[in-house]
Coordinates of C-alpha atoms and ligand atoms in Angstrom, one line a residue:
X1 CA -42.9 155.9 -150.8
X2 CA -46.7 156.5 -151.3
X3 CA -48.5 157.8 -149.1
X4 CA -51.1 155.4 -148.6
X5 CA -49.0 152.4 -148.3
X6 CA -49.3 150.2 -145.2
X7 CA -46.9 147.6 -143.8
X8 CA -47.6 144.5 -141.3
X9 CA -44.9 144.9 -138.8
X10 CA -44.8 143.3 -135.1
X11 CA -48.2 141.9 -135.9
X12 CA -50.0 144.7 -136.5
X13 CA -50.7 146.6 -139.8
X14 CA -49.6 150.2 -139.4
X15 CA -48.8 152.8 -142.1
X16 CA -45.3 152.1 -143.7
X17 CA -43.6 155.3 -142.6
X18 CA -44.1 153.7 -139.1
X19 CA -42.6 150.2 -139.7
X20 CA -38.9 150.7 -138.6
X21 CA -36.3 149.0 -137.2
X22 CA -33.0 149.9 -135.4
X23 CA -29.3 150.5 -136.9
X24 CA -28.5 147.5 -134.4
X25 CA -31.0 145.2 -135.4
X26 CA -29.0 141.5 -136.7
X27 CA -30.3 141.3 -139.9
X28 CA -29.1 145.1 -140.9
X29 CA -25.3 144.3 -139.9
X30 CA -25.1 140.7 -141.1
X31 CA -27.6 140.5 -144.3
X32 CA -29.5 137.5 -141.9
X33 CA -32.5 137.8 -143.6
X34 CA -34.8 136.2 -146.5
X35 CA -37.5 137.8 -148.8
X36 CA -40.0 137.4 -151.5
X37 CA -41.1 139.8 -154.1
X38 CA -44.7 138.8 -154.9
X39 CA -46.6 140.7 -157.3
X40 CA -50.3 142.0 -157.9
X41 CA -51.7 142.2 -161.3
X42 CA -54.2 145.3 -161.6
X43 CA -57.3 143.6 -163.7
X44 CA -59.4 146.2 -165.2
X45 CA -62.3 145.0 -166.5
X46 CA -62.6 142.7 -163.2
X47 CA -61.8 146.1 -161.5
X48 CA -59.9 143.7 -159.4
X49 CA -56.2 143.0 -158.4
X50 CA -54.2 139.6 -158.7
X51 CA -51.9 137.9 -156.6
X52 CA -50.0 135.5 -158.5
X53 CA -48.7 132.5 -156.9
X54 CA -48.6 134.1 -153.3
X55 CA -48.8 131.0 -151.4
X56 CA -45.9 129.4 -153.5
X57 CA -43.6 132.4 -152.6
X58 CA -44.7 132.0 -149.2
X59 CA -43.6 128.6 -148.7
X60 CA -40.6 129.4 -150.1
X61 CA -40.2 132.0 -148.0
X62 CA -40.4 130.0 -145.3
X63 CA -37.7 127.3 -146.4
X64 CA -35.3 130.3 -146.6
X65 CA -36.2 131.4 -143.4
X66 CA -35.5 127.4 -142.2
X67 CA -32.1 127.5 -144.0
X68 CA -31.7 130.1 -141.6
X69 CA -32.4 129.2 -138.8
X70 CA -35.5 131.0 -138.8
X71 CA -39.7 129.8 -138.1
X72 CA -42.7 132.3 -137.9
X73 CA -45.9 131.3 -136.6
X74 CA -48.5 132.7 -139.6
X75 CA -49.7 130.4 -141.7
X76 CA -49.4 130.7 -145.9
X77 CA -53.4 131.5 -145.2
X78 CA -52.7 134.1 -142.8
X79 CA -49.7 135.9 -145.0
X80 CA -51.9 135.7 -148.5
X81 CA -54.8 137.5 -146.5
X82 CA -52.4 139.8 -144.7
X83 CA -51.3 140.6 -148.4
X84 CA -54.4 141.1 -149.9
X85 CA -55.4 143.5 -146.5
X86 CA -51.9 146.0 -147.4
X87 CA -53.4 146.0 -151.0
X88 CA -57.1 147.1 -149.7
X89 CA -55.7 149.2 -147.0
X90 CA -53.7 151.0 -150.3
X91 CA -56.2 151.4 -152.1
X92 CA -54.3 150.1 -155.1
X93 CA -56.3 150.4 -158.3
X94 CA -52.6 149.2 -160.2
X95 CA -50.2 146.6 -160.3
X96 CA -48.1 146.8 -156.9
X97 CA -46.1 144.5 -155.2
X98 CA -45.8 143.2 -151.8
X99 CA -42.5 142.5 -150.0
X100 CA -42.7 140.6 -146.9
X101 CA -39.3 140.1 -145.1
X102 CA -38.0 137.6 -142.4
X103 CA -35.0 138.7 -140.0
X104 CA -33.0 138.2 -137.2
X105 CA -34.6 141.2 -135.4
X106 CA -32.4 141.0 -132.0
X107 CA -30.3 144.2 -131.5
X108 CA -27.3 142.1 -130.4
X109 CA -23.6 142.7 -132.1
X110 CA -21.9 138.8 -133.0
X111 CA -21.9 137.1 -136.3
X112 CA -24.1 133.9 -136.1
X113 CA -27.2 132.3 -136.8
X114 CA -28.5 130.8 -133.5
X115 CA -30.7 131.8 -130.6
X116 CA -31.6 134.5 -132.5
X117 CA -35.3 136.1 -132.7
X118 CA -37.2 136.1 -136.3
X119 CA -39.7 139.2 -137.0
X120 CA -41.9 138.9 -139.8
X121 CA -42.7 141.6 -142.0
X122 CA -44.3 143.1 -145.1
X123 CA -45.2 145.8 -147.1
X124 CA -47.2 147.0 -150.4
X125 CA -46.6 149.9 -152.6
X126 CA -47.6 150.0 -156.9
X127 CA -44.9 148.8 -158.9
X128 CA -44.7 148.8 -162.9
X129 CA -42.0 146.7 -165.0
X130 CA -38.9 146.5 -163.9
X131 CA -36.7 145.9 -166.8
X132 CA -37.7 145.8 -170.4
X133 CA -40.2 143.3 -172.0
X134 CA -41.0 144.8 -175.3
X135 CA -38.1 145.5 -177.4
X136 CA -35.4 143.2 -175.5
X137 CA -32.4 143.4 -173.6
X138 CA -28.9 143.5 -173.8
X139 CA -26.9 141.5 -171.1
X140 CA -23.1 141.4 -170.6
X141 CA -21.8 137.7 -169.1
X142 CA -20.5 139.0 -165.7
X143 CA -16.7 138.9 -163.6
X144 CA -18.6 137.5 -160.6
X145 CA -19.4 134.4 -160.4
X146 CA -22.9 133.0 -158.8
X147 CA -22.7 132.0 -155.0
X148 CA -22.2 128.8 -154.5
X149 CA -24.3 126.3 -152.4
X150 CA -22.0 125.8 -150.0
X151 CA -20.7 129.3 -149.7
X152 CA -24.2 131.2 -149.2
X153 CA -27.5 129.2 -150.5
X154 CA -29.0 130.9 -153.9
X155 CA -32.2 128.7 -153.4
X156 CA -32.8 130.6 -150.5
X157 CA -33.6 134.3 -151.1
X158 CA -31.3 136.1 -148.4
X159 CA -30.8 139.3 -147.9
X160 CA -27.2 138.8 -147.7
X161 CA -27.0 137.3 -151.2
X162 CA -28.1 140.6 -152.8
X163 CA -24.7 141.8 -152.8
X164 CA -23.5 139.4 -155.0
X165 CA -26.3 140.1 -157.4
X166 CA -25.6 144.2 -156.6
X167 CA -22.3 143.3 -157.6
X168 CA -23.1 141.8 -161.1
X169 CA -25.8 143.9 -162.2
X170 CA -23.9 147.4 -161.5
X171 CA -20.8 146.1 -163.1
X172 CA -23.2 144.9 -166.5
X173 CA -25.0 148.5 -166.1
X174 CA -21.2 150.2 -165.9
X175 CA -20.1 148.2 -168.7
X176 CA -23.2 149.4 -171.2
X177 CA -25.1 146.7 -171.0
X178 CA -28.9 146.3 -169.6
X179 CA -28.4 142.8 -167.3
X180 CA -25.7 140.7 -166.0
X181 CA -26.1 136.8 -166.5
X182 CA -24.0 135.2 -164.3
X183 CA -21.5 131.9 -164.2
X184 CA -21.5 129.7 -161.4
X185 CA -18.2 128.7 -160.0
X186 CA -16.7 126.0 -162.8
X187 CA -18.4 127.9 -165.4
X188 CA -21.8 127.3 -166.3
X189 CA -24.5 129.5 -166.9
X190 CA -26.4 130.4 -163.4
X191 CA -29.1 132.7 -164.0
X192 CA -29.2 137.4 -164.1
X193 CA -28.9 139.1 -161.2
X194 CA -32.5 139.0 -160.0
X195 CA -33.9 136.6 -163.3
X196 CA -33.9 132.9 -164.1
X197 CA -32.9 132.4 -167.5
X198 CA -34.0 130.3 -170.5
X199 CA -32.7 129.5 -174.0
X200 CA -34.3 128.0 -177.4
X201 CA -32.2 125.8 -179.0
X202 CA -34.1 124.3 -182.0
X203 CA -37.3 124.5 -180.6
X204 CA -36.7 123.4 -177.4
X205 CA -36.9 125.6 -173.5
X206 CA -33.3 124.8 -171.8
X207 CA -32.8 126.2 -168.7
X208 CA -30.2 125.7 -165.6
X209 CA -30.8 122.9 -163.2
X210 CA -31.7 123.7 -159.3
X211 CA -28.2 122.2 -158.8
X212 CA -26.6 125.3 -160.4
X213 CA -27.0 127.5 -157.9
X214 CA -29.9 129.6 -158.8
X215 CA -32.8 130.7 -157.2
X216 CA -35.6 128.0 -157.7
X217 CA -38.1 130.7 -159.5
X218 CA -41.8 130.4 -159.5
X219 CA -42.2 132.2 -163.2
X220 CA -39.4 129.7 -163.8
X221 CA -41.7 127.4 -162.6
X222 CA -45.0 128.8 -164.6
X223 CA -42.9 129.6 -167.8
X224 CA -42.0 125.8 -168.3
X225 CA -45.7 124.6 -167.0
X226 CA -47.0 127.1 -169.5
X227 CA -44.5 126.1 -172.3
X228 CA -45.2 122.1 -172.1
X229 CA -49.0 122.5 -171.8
X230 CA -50.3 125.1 -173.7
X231 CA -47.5 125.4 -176.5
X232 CA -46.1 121.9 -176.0
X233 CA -42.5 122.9 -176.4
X234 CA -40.5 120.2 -174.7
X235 CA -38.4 121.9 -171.7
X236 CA -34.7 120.4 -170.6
X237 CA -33.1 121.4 -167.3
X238 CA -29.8 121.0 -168.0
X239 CA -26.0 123.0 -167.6
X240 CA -25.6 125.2 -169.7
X241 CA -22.8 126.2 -171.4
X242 CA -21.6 130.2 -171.8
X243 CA -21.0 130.0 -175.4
X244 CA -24.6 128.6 -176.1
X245 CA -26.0 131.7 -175.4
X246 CA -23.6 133.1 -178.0
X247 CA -25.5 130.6 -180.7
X248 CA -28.6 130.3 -179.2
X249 CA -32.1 131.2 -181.4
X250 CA -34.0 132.8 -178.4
X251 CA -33.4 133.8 -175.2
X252 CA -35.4 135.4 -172.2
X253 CA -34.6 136.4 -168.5
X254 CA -37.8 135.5 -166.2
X255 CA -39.0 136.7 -162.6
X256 CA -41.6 138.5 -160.8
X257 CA -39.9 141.8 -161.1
X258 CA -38.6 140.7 -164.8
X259 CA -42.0 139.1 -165.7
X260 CA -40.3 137.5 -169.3
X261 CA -37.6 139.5 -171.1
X262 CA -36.3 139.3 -174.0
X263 CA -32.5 138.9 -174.7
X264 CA -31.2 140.0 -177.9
X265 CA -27.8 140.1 -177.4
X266 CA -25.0 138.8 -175.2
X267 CA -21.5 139.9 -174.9
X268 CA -22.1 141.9 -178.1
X269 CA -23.4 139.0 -180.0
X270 CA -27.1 139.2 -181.5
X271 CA -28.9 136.4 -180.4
X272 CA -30.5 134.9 -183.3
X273 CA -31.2 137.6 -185.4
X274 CA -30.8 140.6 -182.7
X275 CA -34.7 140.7 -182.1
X276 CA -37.2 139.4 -179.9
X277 CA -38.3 135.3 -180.8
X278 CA -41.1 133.9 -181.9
X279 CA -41.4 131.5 -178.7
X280 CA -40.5 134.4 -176.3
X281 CA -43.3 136.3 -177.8
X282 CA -45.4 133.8 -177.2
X283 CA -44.9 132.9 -174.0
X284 CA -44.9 136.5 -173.3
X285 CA -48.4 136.5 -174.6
X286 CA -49.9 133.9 -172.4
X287 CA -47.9 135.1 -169.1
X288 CA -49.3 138.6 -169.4
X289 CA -52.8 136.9 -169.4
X290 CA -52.2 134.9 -167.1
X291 CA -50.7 136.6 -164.8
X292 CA -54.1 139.4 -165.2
X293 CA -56.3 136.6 -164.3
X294 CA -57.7 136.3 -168.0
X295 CA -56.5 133.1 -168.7
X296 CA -59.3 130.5 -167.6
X297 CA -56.9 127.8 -167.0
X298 CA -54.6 129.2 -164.9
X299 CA -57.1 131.1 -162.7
X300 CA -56.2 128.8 -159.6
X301 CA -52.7 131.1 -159.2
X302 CA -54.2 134.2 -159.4
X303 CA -56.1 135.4 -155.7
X304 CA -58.5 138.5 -156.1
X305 CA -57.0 140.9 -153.2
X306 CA -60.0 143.4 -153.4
X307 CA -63.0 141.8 -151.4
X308 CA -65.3 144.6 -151.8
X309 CA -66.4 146.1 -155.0
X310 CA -64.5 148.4 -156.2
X311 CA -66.2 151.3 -158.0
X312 CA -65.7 152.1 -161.6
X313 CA -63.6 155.2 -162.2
X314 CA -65.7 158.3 -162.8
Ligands
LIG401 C1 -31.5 135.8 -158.1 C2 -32.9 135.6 -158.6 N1 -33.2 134.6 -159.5 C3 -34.4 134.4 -160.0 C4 -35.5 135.1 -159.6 C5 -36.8 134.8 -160.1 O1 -37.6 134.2 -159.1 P1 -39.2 134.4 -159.1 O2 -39.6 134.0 -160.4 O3 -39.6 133.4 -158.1 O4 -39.5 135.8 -158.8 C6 -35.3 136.2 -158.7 C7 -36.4 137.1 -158.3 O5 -37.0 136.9 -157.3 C8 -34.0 136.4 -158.2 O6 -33.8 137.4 -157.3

């Protein structure tokens, strides 16, 4: 970890290497936590970095922290400045990310949800891509199937839930390929271990319905909003079939960590022709200014962090 990253942590910012819990804590023995991955777009000609969508991925957090059983006093207003103070503290003159985590801190052994304390906290530290977004990805359908609703929530992002994406992705990764894209229980496409997923068909955005057990995505989210207004490709949330992404034209994995990457081929199959799409490429294009604040019309997601002028580099 860097050495100038900083972490909120029983109300108080201290540096990270300080921000520990104990082997016994709840959340460590029975995954009884929730996240969000946010991240912070380094601008430079605004010397300036970006938060993008923070308050959304706050209130989701807290409607995973409900599903658990979980509150926490600080407002959305209170976490997007607590953010945007790790980011200062850091000193981060690059894109980072923030991590802020709810859990059932109590030190208590017993499997359970109730009367059970939530801490709140979160951290920064710089961050680059985390899969590939130029030349595209290969993904392997995977043996494990997507939680279902009523067996742990994907909606809510818990802690817990990881495994079943650790699961997927290591197998894909074993097997050769780049990404897992997983099935949900009766068979329909879900979404990649840690991605929402899309397909062109003719022209047209399909992607999974909330119903299918995947994580309700906020680039999901700005990927269709970006897709009906600005390129006025007609979006369809509907199930998904796994052989349509052996015929599909295009298709792309999206999330904070995955921004938009390309698929080109599935279970050994090129998708389309085996290289990145047209539409992909252009959504790609208007994300990644976005995203950097540079897109005038979408300026309203993106919060400067940096308060103070920041000083050109020598
Ligand atoms: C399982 C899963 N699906 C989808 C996503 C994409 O969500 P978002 O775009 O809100 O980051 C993520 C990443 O957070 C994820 O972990």
């Amino acid at each position: 970890m860097p050495d100038r990253a900083f972490a909120y942590f029983e109300g108080k910012i201290v540096p990270l290497s300080e921000a520990k819990v104990s082997v016994v804590t709840h959340a460590f023995n029975y995954g009884t936590g929730c996240f969000e991955g946010i991240r912070g777009y380094w601008n430079e000609d605004d010397r300036q970095v970006y938060l993008f969508r923070a308050p959304e991925h706050f209130d989701r957090l807290r409607n995973s922290a409900k599903i658990l059983r979980m509150e926490f006093p600080e407002t959305t207003e209170q976490l997007c400045d607590l953010a945007c103070q790790l980011i200062m503290l850091g000193e981060f003159r690059e894109d980072c990310y923030i991590r802020p985590v709810v859990y059932k801190k109590d030190e208590k052994v017993g499997v359970r949800l109730h009367n059970l304390e939530a801490g709140l906290t979160m951290f920064a530290v710089p961050f680059g891509p985390y899969v590939d977004v130029d030349t595209g990805i290969r993904c392997g359908v995977s043996s494990w199937r997507r939680v279902d609703d009523n067996i742990a929530p994907a909606r809510a992002k818990l802690t817990g839930i990881y495994v079943n994406s650790a699961l997927a992705k290591t197998e894909a990764e074993e097997n050769g390929f780049d990404e897992a894209i997983m099935l949900t229980d009766d068979g329909h496409v879900a979404e990649g271990s840690a991605e929402n997923i899309f397909l062109v068909r003719r022209g047209q955005l399909i992607t999974p319905p909330v119903s299918d057990n995947i994580l309700e995505g906020i680039t999901r989210d700005t990927v269709m909003q970006l897709a009906r207004e600005d390129l006025g490709i007609l979006v369809i949330e509907r199930s998904i079939d796994r052989s349509e992404l052996y015929i599909a034209d295009e298709i792309f994995l999206c999330g904070t960590g995955a921004q938009i990457s390309p698929v080109v081929e599935v279970d050994r199959r090129a998708v389309g022709k085996g290289v990145v799409g047209v539409i992909t490429r252009q959504l790609q294009d208007i994300y990644f200014s976005v995203v950097r604040g540079k897109h005038a019309g979408y300026r309203r997601w993106c919060q400067p962090a940096l308060r103070q002028d920041v000083p050109s580099k020598a």
